[in-house]
One Martini backbone bead per residue (centre of mass of N, CA, C, O) as a GRO file, in nm:
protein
  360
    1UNK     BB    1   7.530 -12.613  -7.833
    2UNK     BB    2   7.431 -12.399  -7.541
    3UNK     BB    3   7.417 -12.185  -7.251
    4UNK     BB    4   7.695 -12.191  -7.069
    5UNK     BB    5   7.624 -11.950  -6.830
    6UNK     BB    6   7.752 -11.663  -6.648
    7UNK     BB    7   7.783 -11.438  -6.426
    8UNK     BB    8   7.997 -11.110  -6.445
    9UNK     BB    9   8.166 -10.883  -6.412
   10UNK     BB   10   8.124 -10.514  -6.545
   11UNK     BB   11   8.384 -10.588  -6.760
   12UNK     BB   12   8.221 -10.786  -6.927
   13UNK     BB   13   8.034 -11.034  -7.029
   14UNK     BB   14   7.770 -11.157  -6.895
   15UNK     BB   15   7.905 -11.478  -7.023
   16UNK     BB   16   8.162 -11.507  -6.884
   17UNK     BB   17   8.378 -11.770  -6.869
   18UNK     BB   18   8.450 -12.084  -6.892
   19UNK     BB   19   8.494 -12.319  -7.082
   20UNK     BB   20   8.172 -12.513  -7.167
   21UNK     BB   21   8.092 -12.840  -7.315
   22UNK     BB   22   7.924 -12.998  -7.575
   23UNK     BB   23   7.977 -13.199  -7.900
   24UNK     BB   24   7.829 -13.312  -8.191
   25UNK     BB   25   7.949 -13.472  -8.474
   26UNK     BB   26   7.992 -13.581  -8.868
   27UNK     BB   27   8.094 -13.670  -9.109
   28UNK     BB   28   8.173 -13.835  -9.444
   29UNK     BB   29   8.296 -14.129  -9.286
   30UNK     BB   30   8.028 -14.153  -9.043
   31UNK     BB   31   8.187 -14.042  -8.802
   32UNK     BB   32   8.196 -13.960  -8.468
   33UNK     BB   33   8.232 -13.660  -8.287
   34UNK     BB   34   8.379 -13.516  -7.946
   35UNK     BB   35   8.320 -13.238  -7.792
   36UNK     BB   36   8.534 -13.089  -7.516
   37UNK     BB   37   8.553 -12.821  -7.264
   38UNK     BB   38   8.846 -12.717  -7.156
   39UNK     BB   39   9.118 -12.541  -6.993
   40UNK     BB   40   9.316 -12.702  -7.232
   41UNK     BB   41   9.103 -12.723  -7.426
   42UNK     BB   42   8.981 -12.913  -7.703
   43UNK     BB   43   8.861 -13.222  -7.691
   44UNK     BB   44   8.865 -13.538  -7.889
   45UNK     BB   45   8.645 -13.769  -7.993
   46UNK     BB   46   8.682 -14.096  -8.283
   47UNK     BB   47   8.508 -14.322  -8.409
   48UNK     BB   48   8.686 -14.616  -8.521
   49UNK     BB   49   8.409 -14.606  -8.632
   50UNK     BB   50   8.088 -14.649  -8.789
   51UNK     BB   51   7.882 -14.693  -8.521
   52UNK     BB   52   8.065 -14.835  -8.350
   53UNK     BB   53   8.160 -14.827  -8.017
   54UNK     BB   54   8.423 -14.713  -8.036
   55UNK     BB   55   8.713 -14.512  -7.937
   56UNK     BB   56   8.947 -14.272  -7.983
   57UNK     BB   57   9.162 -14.107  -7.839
   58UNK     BB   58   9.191 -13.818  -7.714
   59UNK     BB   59   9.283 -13.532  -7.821
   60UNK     BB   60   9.341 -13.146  -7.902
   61UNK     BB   61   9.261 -12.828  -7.915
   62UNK     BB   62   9.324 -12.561  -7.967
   63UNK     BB   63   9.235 -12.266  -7.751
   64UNK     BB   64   9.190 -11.888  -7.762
   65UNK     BB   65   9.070 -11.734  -7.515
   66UNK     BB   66   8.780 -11.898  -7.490
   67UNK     BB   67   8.439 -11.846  -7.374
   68UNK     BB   68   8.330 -11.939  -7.617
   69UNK     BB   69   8.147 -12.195  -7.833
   70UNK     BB   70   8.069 -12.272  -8.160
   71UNK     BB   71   7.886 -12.576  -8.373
   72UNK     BB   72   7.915 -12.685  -8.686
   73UNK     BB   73   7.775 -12.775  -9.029
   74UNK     BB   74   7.835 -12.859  -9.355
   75UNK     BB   75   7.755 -13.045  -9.642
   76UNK     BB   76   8.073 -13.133  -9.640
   77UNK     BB   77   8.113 -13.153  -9.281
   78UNK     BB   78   8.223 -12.948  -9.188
   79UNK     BB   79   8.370 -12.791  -8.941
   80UNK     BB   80   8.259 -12.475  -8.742
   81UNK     BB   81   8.431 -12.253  -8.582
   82UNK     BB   82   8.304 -12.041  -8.296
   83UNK     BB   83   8.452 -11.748  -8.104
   84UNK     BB   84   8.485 -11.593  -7.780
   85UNK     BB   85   8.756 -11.342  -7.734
   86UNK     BB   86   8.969 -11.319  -7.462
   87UNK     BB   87   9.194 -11.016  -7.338
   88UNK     BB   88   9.421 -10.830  -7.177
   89UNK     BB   89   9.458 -10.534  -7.174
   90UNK     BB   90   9.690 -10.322  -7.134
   91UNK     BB   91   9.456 -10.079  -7.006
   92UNK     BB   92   9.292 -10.280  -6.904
   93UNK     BB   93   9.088 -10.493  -6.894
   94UNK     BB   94   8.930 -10.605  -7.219
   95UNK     BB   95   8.988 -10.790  -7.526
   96UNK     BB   96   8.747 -10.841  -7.787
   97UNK     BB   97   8.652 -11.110  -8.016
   98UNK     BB   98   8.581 -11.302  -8.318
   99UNK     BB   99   8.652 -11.646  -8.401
  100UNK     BB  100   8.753 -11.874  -8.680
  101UNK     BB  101   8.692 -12.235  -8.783
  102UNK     BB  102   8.843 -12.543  -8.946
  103UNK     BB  103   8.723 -12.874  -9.025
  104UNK     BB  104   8.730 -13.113  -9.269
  105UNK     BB  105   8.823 -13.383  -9.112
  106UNK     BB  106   8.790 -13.682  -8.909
  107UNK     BB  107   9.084 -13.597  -8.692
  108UNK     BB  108   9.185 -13.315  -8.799
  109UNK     BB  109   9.325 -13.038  -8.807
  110UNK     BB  110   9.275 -12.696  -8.747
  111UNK     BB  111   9.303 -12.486  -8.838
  112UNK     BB  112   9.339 -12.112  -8.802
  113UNK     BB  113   9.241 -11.830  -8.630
  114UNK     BB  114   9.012 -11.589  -8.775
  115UNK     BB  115   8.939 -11.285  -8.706
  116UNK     BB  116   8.615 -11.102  -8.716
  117UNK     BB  117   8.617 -10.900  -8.470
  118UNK     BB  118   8.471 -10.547  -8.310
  119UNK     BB  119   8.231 -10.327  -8.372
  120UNK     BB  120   8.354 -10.191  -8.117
  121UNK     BB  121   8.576  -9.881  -8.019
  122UNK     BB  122   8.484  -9.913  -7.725
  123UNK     BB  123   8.631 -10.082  -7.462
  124UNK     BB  124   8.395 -10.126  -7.304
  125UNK     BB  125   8.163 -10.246  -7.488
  126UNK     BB  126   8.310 -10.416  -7.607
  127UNK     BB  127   8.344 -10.635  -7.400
  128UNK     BB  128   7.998 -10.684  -7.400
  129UNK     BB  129   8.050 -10.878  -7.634
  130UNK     BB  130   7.905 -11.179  -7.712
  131UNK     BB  131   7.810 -11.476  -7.815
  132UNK     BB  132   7.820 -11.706  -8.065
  133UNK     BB  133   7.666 -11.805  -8.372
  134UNK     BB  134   7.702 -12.112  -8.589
  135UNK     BB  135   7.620 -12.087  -8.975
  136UNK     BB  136   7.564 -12.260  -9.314
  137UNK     BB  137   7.471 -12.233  -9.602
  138UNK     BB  138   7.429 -12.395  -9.904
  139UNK     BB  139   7.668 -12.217 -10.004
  140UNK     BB  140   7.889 -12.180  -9.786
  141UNK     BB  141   7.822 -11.960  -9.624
  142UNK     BB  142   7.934 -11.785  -9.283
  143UNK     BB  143   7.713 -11.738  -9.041
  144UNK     BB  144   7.748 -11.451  -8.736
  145UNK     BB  145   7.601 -11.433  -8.432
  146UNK     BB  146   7.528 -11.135  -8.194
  147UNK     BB  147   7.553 -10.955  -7.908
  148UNK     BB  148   7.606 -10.696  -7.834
  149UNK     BB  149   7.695 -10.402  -7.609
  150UNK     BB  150   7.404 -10.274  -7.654
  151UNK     BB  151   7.182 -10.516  -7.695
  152UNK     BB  152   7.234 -10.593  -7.978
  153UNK     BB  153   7.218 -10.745  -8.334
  154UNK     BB  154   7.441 -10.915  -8.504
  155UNK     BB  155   7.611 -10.977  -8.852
  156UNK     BB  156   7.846 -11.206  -8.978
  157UNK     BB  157   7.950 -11.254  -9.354
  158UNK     BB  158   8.020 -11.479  -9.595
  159UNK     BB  159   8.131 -11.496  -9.893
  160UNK     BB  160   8.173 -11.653 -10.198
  161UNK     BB  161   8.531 -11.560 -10.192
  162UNK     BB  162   8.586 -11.596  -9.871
  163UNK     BB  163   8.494 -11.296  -9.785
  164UNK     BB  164   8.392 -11.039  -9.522
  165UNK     BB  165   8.169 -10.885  -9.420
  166UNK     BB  166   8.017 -10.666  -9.248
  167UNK     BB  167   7.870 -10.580  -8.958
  168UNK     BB  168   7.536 -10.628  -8.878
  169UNK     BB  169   7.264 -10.456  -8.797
  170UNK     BB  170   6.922 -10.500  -8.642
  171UNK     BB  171   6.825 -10.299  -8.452
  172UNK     BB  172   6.823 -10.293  -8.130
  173UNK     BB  173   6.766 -10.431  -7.790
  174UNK     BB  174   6.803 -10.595  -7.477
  175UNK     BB  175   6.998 -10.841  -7.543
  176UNK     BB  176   7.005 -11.171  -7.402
  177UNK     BB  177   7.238 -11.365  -7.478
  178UNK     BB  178   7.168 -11.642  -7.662
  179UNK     BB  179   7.090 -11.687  -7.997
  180UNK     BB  180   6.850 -11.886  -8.229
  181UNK     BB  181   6.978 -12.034  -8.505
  182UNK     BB  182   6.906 -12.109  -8.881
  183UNK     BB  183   6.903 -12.341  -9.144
  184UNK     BB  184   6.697 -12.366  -9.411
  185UNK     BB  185   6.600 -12.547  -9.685
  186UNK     BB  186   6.638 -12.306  -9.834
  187UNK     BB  187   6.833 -12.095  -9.673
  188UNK     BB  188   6.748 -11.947  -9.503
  189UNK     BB  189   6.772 -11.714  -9.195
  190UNK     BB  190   6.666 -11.753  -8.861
  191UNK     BB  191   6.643 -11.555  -8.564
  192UNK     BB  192   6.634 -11.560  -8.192
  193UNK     BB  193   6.552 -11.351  -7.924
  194UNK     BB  194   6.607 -11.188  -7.587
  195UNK     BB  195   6.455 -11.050  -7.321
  196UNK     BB  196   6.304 -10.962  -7.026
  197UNK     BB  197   5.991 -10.970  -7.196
  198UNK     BB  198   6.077 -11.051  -7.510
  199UNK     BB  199   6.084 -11.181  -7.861
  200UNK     BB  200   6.271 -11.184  -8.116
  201UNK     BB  201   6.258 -11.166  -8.456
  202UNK     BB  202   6.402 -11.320  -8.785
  203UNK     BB  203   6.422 -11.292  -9.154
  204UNK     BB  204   6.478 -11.378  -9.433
  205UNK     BB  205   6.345 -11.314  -9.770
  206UNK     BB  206   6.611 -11.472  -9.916
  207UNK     BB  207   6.832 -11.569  -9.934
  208UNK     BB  208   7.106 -11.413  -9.935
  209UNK     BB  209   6.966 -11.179  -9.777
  210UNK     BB  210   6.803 -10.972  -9.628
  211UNK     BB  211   6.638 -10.832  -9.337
  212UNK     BB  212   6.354 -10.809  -9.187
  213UNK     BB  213   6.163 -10.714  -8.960
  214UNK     BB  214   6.117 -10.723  -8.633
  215UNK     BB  215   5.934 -10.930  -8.410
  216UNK     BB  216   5.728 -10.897  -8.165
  217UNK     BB  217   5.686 -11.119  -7.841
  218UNK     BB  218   5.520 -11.169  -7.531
  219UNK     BB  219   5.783 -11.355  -7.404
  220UNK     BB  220   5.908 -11.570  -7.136
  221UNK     BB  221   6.305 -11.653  -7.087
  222UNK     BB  222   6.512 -11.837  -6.986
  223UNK     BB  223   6.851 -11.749  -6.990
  224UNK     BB  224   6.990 -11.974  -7.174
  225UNK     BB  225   6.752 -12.178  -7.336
  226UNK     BB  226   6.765 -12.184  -7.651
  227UNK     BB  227   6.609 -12.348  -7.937
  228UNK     BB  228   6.607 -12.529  -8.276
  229UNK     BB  229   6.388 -12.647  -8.519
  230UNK     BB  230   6.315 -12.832  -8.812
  231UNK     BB  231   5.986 -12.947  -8.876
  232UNK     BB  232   5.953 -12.869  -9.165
  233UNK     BB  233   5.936 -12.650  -9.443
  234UNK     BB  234   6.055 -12.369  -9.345
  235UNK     BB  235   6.021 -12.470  -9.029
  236UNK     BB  236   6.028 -12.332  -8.709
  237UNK     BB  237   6.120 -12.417  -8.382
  238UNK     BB  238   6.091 -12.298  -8.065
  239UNK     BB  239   6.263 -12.317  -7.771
  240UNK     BB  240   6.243 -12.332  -7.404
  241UNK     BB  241   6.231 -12.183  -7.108
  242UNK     BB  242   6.034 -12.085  -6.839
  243UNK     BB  243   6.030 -11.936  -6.544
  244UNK     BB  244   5.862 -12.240  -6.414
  245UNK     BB  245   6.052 -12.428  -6.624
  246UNK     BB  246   5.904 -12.516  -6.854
  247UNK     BB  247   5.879 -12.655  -7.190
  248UNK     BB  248   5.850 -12.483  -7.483
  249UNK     BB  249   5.670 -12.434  -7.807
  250UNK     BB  250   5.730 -12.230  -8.107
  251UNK     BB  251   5.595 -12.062  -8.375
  252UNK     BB  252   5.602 -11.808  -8.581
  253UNK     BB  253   5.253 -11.678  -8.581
  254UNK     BB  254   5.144 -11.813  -8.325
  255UNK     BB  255   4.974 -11.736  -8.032
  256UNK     BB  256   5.175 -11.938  -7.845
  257UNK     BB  257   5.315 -12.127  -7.653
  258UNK     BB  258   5.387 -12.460  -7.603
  259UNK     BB  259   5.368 -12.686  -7.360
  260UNK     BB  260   5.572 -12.965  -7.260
  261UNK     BB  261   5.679 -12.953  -6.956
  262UNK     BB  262   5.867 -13.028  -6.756
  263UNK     BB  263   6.190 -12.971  -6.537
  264UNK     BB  264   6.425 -12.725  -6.603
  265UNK     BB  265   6.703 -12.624  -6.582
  266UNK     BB  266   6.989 -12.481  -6.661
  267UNK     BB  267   6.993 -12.405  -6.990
  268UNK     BB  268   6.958 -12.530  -7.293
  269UNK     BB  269   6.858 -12.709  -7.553
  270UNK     BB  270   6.830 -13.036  -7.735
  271UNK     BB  271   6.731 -13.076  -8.119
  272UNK     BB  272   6.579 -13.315  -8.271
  273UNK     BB  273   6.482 -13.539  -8.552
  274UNK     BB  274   6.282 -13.866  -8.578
  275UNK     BB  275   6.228 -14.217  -8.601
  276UNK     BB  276   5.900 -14.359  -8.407
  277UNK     BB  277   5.752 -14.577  -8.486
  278UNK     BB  278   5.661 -14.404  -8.805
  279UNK     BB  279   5.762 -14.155  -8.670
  280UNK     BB  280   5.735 -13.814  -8.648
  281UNK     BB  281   5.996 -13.682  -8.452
  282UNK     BB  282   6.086 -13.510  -8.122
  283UNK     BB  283   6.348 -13.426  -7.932
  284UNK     BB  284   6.479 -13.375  -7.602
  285UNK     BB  285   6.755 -13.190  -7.413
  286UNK     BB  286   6.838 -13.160  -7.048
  287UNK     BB  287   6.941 -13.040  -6.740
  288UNK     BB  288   6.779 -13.064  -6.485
  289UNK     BB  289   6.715 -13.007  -6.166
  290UNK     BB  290   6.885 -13.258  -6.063
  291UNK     BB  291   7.117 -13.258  -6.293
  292UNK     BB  292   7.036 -13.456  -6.514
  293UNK     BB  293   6.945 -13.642  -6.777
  294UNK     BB  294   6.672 -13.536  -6.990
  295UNK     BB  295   6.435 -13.666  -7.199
  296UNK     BB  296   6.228 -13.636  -7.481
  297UNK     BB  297   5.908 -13.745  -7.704
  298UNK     BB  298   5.740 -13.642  -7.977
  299UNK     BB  299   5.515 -13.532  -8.234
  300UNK     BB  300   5.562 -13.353  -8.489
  301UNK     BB  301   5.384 -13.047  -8.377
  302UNK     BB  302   5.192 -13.234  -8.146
  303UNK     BB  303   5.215 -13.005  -7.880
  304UNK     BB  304   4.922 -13.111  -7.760
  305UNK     BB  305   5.038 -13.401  -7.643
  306UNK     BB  306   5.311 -13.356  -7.577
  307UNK     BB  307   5.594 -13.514  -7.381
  308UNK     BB  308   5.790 -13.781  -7.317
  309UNK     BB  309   5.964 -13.826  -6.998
  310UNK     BB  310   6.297 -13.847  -6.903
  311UNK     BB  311   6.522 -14.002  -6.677
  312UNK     BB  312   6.848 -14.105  -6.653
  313UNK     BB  313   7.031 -14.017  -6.374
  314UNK     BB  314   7.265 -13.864  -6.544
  315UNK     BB  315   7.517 -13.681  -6.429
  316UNK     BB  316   7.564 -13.313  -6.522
  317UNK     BB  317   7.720 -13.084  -6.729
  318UNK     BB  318   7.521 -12.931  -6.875
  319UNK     BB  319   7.390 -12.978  -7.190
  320UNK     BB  320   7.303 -13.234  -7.391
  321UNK     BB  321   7.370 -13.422  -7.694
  322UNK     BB  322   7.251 -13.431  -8.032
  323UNK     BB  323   7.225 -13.720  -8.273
  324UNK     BB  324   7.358 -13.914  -8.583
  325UNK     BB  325   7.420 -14.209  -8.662
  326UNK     BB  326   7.474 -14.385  -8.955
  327UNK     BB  327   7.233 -14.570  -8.860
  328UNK     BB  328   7.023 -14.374  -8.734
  329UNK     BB  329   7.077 -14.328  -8.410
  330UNK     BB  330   7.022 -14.195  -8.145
  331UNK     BB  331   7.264 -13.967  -7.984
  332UNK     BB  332   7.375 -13.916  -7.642
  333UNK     BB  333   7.544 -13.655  -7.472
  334UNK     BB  334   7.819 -13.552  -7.193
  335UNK     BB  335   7.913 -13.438  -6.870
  336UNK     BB  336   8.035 -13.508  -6.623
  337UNK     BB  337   8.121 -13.463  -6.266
  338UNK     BB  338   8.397 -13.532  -6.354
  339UNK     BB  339   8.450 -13.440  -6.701
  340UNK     BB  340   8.353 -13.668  -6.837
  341UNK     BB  341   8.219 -13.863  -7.136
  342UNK     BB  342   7.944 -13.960  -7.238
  343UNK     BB  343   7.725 -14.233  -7.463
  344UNK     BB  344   7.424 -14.275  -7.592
  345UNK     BB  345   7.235 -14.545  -7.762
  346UNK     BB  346   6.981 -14.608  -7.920
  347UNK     BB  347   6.761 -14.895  -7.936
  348UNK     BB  348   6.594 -15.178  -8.086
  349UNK     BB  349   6.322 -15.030  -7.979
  350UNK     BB  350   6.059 -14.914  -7.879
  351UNK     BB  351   6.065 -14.609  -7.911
  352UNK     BB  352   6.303 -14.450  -7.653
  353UNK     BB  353   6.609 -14.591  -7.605
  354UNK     BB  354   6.941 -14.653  -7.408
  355UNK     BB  355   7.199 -14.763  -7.398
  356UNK     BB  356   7.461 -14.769  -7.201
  357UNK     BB  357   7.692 -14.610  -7.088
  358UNK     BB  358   7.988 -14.457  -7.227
  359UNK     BB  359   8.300 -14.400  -7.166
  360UNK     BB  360   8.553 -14.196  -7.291
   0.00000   0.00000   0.00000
């Protein structure tokens, strides 16, 4: 869950900033983790049992000169970070790279971090490295993708004996900000990334195996603004805002993205599928134009009947995180203008409603 992306001068990458966001991870003793990105490090907060309400007092996890962090989780809870590492280079400018770390269990210290390198040896390209985007497939092998310095989609993939293979280019250009990446039930992994004017798709063609032909397809995009989510088996559908605000899903191969209404502000949107009295449902959630976190609900894959849209009237800084507790319910947090997090849960009631806010 990224997209807190913001313009910075030409010597640095596009998407350089203070590193800003919010993410929800599940352990394997059914606790949520609370992750908060501030000045000081990765704050982190663990419910004090599985299902809640209570949670433990914060600790911090260290953060090395992180402009970005991306957060998965793998089949045995592991939680994986990838970040972008900014440092001011001896002659000038900086020195960018790719670093990841591993938690293995609720609460416990993060590995150390260990740098997956920056396959461009011209320092000024280096520096236009993109932000990181990390997934893990079924065999636990850790695939992380960004945009190069030129503009074009990279990824680097971790080996079965634990060593990481090359960076493969995947030969595009113009790609801006960060792509919406995901692993399917199948195992399979598929890309999606934007430029200025359309949006460009990869898949593997199996498991662990090569990547297919790129396919474009002219739709736009507003900026940091992509999420994924599996609606189907081995089916993905991709969310974003279009130019006029509007929030849409895409599926490639159909005519077409489908409007979905609402009116998002700037940011990524998260993601979800839930149990909605008897239905299979997708839940999104993003920062609306007035600031505050909106969320909607409708029938998976009947984007065509659209989706009801609630305003929590909660103001957030960037886009809100979604999960399920151990008990199946849909959770929602968020970073207040505060900069502390709020965290709300589904109520027992018809439809998708939420108990109120929790400060943490």
């Amino acid at each position: 869950m990224l997209g807190q992306d913001a313009r910075a001068t030409s010597k640095v990458a596009p998407e350089a900033q203070a590193l800003r966001g919010i993410w929800l991870t599940r352990g394997k003793d059914g606790r949520l983790t609370a992750y908060v990105a501030g000045d000081g490090g990765l704050r982190r907060w663990s419910e004090t049992r599985p299902g809640g309400p209570e949670w433990d007092a914060p600790d911090v996890v260290p953060l090395p000169e992180l402009t970005h962090l991306s957060v998965t989780q793998n089949t045995e809870g592991y939680v994986h970070f990838a970040g972008r590492r900014e440092r001011p280079a001896a002659e000038g400018g900086v020195t960018v790279d790719i670093v990841h770390a591993i938690q293995y269990q609720t609460g416990r210290p993060v590995s150390a971090w260990n740098s997956l390198g920056n396959p461009h040896k011209e320092a000024d390209v280096g520096a236009r490295f993109g932000a990181p985007v990390v997934v893990v497939n079924g065999s636990g092998e850790v695939h992380v993708a960004a945009r190069n310095g030129r503009g074009g989609m990279m990824v680097r993939r971790e080996r079965a004996d634990g060593k990481w293979r090359r960076w493969e280019d995947l030969r595009c250009t113009r790609i801006k900000e960060v792509p919406a990446v995901i692993v399917l039930s199948s195992g399979r992994i598929e890309i999606l990334a934007a430029t200025n004017k359309d949006v460009l798709h990869w898949e593997q063609e199996k498991p662990g195996g090569g990547w297919g032909e790129v396919r474009r397809s002219q739709f736009a995009v507003r900026p940091g603004s992509l999420a994924v989510l599996e609606t189907s088996p081995d089916r993905a559908t991709y969310h974003w805002t279009d130019p006029e605000g509007a929030v849409v899903a895409y599926r490639p191969g159909d005519d077409g993205p489908v409007s979905l209404g609402g009116a998002a502000g700037d940011g990524a949107h998260a993601a979800l599928r839930t149990d909605l009295d008897g239905l299979d449902c997708t839940v999104l959630a993003h920062r609306g134009v007035d600031g505050t976190a909106v969320v909607g609900a409708g029938v998976t894959e009947n984007e065509a009947n659209g989706l009801w849209w609630s305003d929590t009237g909660v103001p957030c800084q960037g886009p809100p995180a979604l999960t399920h507790d151990t008990l199946g319910r849909v959770v929602m947090a968020v970073v207040g203008e505060d900069g502390a997090p709020r965290v709300a849960r589904q109520m027992d009631a018809p439809g998708l409603s939420f108990d109120p806010w929790h400060l943490l």
